[in-house]
C-alpha positions as YAML, in Angstrom:
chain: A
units: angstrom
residues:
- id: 1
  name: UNK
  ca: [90.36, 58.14, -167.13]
- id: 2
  name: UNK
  ca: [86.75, 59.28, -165.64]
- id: 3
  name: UNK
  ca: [85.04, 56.38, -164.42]
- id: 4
  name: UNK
  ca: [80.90, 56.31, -164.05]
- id: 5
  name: UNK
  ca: [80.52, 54.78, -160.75]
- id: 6
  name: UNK
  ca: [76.28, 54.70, -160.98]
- id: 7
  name: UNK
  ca: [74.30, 55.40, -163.55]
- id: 8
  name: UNK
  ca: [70.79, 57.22, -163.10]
- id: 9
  name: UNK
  ca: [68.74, 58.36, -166.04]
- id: 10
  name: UNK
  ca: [65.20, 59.59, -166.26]
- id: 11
  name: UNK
  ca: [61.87, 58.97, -168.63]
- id: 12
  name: UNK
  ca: [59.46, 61.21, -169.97]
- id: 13
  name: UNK
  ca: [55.94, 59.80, -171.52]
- id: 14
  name: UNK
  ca: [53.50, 61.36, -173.53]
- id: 15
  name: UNK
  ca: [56.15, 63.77, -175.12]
- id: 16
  name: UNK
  ca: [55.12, 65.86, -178.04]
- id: 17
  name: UNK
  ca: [56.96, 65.16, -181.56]
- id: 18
  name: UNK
  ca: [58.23, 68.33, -181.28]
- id: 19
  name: UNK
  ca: [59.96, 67.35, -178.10]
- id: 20
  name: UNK
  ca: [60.01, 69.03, -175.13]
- id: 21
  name: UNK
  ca: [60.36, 73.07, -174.66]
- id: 22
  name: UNK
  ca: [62.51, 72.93, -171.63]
- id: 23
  name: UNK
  ca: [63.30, 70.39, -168.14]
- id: 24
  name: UNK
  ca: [64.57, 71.29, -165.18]
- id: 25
  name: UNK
  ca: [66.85, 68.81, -163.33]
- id: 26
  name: UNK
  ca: [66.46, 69.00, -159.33]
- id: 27
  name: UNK
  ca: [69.48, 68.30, -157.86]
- id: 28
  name: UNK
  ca: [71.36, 68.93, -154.35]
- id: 29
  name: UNK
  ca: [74.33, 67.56, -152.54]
- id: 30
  name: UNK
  ca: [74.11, 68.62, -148.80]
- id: 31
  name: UNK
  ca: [76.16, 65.25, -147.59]
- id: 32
  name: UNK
  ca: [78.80, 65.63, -150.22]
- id: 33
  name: UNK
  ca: [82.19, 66.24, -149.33]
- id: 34
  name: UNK
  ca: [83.73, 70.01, -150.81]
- id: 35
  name: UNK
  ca: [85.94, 68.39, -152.84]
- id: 36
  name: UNK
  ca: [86.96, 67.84, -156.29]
- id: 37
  name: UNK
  ca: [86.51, 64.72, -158.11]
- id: 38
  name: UNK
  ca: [82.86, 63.84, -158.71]
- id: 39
  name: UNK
  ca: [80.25, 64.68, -161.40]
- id: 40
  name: UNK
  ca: [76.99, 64.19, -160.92]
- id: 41
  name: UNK
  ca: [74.89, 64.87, -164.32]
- id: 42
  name: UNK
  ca: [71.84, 63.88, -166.28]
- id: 43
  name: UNK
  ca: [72.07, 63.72, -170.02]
- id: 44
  name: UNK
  ca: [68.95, 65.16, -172.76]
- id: 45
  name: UNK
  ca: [68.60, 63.02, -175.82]
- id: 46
  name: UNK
  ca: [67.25, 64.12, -179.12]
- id: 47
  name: UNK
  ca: [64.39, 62.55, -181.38]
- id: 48
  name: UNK
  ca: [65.57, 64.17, -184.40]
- id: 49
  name: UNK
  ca: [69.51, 64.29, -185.72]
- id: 50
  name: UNK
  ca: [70.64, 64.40, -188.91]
- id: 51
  name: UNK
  ca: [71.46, 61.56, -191.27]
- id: 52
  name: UNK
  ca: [74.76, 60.18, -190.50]
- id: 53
  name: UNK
  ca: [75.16, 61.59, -187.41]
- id: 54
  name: UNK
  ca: [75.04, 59.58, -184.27]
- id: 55
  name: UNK
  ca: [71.85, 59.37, -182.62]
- id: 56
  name: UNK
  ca: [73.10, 58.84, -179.28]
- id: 57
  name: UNK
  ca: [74.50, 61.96, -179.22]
- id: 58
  name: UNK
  ca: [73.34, 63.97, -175.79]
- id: 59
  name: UNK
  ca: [73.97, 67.25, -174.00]
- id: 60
  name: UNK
  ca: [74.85, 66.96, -170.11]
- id: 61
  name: UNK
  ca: [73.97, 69.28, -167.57]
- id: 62
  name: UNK
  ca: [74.65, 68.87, -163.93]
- id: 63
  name: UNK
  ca: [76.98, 69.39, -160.34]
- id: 64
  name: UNK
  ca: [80.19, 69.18, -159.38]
- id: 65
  name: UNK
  ca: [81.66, 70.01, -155.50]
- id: 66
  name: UNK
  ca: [84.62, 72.11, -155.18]
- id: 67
  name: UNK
  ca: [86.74, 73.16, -152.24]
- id: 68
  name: UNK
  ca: [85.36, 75.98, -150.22]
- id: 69
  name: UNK
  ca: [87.05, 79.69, -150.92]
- id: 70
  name: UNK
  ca: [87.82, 81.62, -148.33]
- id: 71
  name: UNK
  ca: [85.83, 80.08, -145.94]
- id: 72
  name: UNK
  ca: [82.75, 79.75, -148.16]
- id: 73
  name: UNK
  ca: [81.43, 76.55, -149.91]
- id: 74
  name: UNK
  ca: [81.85, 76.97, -153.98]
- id: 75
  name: UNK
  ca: [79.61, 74.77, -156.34]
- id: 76
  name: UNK
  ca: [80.35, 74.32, -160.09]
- id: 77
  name: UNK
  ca: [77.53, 73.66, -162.70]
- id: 78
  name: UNK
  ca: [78.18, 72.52, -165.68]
- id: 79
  name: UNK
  ca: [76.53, 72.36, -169.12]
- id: 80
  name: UNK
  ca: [77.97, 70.67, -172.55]
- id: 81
  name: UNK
  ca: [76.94, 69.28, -175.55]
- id: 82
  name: UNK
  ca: [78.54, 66.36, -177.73]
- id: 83
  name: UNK
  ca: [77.31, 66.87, -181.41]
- id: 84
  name: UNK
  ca: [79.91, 68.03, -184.04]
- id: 85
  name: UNK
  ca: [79.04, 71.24, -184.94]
- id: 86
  name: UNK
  ca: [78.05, 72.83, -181.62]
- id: 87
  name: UNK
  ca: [79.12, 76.51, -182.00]
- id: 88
  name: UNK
  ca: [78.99, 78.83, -179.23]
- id: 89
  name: UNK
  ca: [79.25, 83.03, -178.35]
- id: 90
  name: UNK
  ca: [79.14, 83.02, -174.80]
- id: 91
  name: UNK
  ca: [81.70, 83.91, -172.26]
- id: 92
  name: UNK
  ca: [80.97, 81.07, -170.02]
- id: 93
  name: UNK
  ca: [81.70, 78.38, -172.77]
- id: 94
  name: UNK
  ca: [84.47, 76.92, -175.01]
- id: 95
  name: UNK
  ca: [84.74, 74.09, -178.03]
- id: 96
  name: UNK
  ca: [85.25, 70.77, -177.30]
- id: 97
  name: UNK
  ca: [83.82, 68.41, -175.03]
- id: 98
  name: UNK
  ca: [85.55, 65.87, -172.95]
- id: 99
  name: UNK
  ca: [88.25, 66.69, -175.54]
- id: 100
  name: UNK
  ca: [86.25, 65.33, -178.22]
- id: 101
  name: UNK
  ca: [83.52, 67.70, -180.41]
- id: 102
  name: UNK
  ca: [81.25, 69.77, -179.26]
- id: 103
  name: UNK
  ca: [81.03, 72.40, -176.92]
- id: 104
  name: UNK
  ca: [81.63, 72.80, -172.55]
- id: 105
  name: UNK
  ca: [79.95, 75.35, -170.31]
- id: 106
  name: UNK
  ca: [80.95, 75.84, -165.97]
- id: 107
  name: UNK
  ca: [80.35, 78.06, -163.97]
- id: 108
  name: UNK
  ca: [81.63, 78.56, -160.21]
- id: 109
  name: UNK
  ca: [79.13, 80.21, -157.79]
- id: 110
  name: UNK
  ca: [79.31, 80.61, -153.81]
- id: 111
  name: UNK
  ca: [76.48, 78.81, -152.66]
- id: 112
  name: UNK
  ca: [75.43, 76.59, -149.83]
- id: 113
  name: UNK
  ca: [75.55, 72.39, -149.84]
- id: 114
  name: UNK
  ca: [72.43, 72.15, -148.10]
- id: 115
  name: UNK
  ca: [70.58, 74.53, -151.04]
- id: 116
  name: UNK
  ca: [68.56, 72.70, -153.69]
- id: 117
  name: UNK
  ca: [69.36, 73.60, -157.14]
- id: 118
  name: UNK
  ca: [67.60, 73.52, -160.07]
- id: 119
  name: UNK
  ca: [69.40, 73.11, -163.62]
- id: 120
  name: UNK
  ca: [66.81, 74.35, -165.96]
- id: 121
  name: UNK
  ca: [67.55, 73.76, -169.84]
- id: 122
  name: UNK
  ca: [65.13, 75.66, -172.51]
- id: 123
  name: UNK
  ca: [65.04, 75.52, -176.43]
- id: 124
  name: UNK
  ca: [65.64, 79.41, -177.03]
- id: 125
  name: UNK
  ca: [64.71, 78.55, -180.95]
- id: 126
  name: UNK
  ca: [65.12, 76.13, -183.38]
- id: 127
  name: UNK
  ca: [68.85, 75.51, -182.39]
- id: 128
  name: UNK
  ca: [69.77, 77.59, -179.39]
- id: 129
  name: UNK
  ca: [69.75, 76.11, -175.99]
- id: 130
  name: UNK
  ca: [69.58, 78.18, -173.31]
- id: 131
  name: UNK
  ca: [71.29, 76.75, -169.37]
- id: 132
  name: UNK
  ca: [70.45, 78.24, -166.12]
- id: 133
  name: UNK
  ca: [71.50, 77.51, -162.09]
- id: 134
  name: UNK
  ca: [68.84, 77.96, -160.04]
- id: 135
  name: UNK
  ca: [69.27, 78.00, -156.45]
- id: 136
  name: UNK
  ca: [65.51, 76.66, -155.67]
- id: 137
  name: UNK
  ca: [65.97, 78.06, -152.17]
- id: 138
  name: UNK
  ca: [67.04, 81.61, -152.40]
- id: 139
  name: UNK
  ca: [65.95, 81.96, -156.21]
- id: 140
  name: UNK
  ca: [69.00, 83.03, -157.37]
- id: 141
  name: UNK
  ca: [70.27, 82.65, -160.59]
- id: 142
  name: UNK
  ca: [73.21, 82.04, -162.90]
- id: 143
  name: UNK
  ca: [73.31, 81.63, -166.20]
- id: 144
  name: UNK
  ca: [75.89, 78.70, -167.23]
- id: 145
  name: UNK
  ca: [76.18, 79.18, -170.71]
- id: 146
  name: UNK
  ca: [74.04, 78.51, -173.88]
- id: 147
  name: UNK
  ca: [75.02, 77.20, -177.56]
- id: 148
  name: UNK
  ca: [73.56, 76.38, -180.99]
- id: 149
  name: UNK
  ca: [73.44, 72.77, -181.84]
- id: 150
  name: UNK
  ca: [73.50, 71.63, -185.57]
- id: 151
  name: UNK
  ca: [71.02, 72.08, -188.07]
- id: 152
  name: UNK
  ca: [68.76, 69.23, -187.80]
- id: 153
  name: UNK
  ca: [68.99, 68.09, -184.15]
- id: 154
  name: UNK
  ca: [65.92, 69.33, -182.30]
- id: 155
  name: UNK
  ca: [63.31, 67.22, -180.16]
- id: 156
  name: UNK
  ca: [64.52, 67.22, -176.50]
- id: 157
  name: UNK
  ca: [63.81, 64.05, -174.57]
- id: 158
  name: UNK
  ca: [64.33, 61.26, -172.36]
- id: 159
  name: UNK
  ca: [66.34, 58.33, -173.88]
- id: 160
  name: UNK
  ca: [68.70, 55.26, -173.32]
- id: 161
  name: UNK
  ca: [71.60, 57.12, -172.60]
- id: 162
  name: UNK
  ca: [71.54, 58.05, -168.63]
- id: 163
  name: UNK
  ca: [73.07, 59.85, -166.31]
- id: 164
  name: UNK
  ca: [75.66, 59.48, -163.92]
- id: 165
  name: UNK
  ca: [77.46, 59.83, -160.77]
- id: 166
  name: UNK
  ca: [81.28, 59.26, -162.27]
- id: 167
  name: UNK
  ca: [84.95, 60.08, -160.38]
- id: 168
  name: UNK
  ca: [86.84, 62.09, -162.98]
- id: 169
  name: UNK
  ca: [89.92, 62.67, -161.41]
- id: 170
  name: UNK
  ca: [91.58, 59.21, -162.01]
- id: 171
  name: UNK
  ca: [90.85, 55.56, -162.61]
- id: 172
  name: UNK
  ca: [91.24, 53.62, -159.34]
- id: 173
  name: UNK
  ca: [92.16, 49.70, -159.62]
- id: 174
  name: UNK
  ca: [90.38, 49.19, -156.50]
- id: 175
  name: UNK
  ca: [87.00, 50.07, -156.55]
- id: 176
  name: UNK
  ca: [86.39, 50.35, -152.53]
- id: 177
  name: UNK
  ca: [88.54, 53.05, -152.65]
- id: 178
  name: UNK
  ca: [86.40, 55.85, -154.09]
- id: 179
  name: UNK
  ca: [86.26, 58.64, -152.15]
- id: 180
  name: UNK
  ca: [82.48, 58.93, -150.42]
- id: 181
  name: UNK
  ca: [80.47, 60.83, -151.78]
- id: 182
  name: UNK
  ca: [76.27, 61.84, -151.64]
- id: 183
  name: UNK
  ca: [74.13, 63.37, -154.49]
- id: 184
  name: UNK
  ca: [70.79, 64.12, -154.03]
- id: 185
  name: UNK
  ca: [68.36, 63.81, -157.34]
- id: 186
  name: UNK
  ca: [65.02, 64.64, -158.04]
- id: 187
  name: UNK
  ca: [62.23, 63.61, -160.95]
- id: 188
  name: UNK
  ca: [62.92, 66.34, -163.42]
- id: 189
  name: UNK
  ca: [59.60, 68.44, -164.78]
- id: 190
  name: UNK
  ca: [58.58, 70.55, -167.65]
- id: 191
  name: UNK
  ca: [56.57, 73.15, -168.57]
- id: 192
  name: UNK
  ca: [55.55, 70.77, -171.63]
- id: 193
  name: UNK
  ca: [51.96, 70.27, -170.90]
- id: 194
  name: UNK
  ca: [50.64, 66.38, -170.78]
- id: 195
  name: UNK
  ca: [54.46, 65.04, -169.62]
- id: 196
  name: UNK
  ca: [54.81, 62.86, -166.94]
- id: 197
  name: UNK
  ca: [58.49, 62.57, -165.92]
- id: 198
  name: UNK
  ca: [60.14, 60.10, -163.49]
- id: 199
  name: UNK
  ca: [63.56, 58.72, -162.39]
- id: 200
  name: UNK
  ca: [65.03, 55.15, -163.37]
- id: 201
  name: UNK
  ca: [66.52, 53.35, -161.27]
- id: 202
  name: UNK
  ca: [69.69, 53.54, -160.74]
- id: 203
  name: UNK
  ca: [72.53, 50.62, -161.39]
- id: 204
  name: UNK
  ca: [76.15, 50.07, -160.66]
- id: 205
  name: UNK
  ca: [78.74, 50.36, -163.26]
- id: 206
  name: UNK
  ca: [80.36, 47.08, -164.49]
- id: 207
  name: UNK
  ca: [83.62, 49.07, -164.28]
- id: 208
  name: UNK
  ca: [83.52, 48.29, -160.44]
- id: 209
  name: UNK
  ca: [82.67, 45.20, -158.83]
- id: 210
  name: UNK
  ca: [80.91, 44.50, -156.02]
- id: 211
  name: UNK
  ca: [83.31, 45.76, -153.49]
- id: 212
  name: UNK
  ca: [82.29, 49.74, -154.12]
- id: 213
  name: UNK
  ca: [80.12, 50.58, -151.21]
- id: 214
  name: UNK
  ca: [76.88, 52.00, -153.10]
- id: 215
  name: UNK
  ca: [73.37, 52.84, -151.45]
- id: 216
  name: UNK
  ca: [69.84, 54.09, -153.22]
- id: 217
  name: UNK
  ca: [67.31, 56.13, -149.85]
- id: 218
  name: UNK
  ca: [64.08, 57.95, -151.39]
- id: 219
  name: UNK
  ca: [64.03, 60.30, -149.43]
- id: 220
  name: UNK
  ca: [60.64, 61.33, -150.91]
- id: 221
  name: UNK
  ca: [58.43, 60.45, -153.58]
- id: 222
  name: UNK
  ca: [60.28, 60.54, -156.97]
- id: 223
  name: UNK
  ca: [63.41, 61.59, -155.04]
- id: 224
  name: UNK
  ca: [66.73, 59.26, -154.58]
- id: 225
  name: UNK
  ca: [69.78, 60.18, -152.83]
- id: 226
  name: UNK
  ca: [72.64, 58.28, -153.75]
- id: 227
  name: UNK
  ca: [75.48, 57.63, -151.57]
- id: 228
  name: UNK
  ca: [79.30, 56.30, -152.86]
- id: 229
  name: UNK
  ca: [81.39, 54.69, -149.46]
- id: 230
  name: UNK
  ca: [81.65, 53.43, -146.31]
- id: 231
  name: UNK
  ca: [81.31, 56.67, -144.02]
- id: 232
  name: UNK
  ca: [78.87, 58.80, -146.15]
- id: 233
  name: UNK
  ca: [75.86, 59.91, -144.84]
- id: 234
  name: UNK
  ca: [72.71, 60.16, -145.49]
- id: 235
  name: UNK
  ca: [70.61, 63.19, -145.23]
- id: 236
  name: UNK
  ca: [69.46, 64.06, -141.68]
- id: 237
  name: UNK
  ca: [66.80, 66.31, -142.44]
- id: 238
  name: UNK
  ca: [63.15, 64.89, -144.69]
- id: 239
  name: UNK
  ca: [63.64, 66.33, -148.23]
- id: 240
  name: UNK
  ca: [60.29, 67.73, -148.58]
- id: 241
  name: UNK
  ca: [58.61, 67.27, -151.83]
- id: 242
  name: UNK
  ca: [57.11, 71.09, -151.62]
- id: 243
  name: UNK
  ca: [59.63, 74.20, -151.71]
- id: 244
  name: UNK
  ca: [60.09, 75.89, -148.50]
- id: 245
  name: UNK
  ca: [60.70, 80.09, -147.86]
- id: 246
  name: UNK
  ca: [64.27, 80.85, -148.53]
- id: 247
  name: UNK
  ca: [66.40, 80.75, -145.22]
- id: 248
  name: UNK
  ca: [64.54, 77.56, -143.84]
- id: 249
  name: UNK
  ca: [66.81, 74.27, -143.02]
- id: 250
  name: UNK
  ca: [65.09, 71.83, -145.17]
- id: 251
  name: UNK
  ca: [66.66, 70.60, -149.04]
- id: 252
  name: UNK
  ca: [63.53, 70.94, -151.25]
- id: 253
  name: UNK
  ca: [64.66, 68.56, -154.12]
- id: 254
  name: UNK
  ca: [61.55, 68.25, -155.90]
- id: 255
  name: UNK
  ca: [59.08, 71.04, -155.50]
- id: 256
  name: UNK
  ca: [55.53, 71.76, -156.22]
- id: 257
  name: UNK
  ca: [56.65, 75.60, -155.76]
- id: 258
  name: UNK
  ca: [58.53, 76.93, -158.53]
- id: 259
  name: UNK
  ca: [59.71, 80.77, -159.11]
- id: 260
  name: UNK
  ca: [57.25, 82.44, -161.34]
- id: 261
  name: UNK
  ca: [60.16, 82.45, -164.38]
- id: 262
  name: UNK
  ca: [60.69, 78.53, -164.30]
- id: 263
  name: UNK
  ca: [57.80, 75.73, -165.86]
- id: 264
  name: UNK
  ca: [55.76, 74.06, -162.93]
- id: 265
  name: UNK
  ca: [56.24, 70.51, -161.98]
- id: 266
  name: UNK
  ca: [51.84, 70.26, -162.91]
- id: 267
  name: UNK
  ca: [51.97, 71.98, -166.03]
- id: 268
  name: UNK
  ca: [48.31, 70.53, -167.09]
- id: 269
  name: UNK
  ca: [47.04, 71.73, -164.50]
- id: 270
  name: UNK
  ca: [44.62, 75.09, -165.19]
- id: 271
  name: UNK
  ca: [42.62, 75.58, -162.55]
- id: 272
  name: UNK
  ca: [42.67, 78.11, -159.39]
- id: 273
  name: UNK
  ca: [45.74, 77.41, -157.12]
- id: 274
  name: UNK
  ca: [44.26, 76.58, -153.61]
- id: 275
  name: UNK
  ca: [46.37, 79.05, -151.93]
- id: 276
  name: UNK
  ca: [48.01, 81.12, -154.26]
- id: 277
  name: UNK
  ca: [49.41, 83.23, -151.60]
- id: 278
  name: UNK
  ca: [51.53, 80.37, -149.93]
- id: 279
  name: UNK
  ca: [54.41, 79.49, -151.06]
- id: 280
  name: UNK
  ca: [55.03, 77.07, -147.52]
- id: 281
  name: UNK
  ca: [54.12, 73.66, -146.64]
- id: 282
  name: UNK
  ca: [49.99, 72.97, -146.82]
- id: 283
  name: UNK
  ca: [49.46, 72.67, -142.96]
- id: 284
  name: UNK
  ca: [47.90, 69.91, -141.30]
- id: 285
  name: UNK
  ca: [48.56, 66.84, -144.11]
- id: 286
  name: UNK
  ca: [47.96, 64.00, -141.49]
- id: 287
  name: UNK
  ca: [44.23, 65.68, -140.21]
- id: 288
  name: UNK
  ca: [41.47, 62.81, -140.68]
- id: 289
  name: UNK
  ca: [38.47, 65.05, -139.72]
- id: 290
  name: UNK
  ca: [36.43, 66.32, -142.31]
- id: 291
  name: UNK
  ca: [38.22, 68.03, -145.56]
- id: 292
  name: UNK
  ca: [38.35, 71.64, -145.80]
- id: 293
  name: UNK
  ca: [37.37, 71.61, -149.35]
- id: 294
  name: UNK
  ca: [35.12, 68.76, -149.99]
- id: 295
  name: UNK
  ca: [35.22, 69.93, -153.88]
- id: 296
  name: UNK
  ca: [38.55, 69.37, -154.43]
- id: 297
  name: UNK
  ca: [39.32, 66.60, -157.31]
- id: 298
  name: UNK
  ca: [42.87, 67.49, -157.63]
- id: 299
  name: UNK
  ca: [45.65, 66.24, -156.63]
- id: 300
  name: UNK
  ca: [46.25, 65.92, -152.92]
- id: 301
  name: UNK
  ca: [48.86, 68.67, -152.30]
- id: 302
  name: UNK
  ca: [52.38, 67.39, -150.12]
- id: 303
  name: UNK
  ca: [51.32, 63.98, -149.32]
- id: 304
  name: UNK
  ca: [55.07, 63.60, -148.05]
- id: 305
  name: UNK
  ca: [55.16, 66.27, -145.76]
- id: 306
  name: UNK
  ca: [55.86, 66.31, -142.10]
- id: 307
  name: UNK
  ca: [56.33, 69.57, -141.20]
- id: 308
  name: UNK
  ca: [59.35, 71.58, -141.57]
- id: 309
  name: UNK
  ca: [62.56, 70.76, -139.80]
- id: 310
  name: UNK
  ca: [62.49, 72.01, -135.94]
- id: 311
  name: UNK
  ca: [64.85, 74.94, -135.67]
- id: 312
  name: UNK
  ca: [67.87, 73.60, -133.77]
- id: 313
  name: UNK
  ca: [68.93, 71.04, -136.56]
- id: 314
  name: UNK
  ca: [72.08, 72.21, -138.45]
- id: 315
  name: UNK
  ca: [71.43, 74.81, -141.10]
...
């Protein structure tokens, strides 16, 4: 029996009736071990479902670890839904979720732990939800799968239901021996115009006590990694809060920078980008001489930012 060690959900304000169009979920995992056992998802709610069906009813999207394949470091995504009635054409899912109704996308792709990845969900029509992998720092992409959800349900958005960092493999009596574990999450964004998005805090499952070792860093603004045990460690590196060039040693978890296919985290925003050329960290954050552009009224680019990681640290 899975057990959901923490639970971490998200809220959205100012969200349209119609819901939102898409979100994308930042996540990463650079101190988690390659091993099997731990999910680490966020769930979508829905404003509108038909009469008589549950209204808690979610989809889940999120990351699992797997052991590495010849030598190279696998990562599965996943992507499901829960409403009766979920059908589904694609080659990357199956019915049933959890056993239970609805419909399960994963996909396996050889990536690397210290990558950031973005898990970007999009209303492809009235019913049809679309699931992509982004790997935020090489902009490659998967697609995990995509279904049609029952007539009726439609309005993506935050809700009560949250996510969680659960250990699927088995129920363990004694709750201080969980394997360790890390997951790295970011505020999610959309390229619904007027939302403002941000984490919840996160809480311990009454299924363990207070002997499971369980710690909460932000590691930037709007950005909490979560660690499960004793040994685990915490990331090394700062997680910027503006995407980096691919091939750089920093985790971007909750970026500024998005490729030109997925929504930006400012969609109101409609004015000139300072520097649309740059896609690296805005130089010089802590000078305290005079502004370089007195004019601007916007909002102060990478307040968070210390420069990027000095070469030698561990890529």
């Amino acid at each position: 029996m899975a057990v959901q060690n923490i639970h971490l959900g998200w809220a959205a304000k100012n969200v349209p009736d119609s819901g939102l169009e898409d979100i994308t979920f930042p996540m990463a995992m650079p101190n988690a071990p390659h091993e099997e056992g731990y999910y680490f998802e966020q769930a979508i709610a829905f404003e509108n479902t038909p009469k008589g069906m549950d209204p808690n009813l979610v989809i889940y999207t999120g990351l699992q670890p797997r052991p590495d394949r010849n030598g190279k470091s696998i990562v599965h995504a996943a992507f499901s839904s829960f409403f009766p009635g979920t059908t589904t054409s694609d080659s990357n899912c199956y019915d049933t979720a959890d056993g239970g109704p609805g419909v399960s996308c994963a996909i396996d792709v050889q990536s690397s732990y210290d990558d950031t990845f973005h898990l970007h969900i999009k209303v492809a029509n009235q019913t049809s939800y679309v699931g992509t992998l982004i790997n935020h720092s090489s902009g490659q992409r998967w697609p995990m799968g995509s279904f049609d959800l029952p007539t009726g349900v439609s309005g993506m958005k935050g809700g009560n239901w949250v996510g969680f960092m659960e250990y699927y493999l088995t129920t363990i009596d004694d709750c201080s021996k969980y394997p360790d574990t890390a997951a790295i999450f970011g505020s999610p964004f959309t390229s619904t115009t007027g939302v403002n998005m941000s984490l919840t805090d996160p809480f311990k499952d009454q299924a363990c006590d207070d002997t499971m070792p369980w710690h909460v860093t932000e590691v930037a603004q709007g950005t909490l990694e979560i660690t499960i045990g004793k040994n685990t460690t915490t990331s090394k590196r700062p997680i910027s809060t503006t995407a980096t060039k691919a091939g750089t040693s920093s985790t971007v978890v909750c970026g500024s920078h998005s490729p030109k296919d997925e929504p930006t985290p400012h969609p109101g925003w409609d004015g000139p980008a300072p520097n649309p050329g740059w896609d690296g960290p805005a130089p010089n954050p802590g000078w305290d001489g005079p502004a370089p552009n007195p004019g601007w009224d916007g909002p102060a680019p990478n307040q968070g930012w210390d420069g990027p990681a000095s070469s030698d640290e561990p890529n």
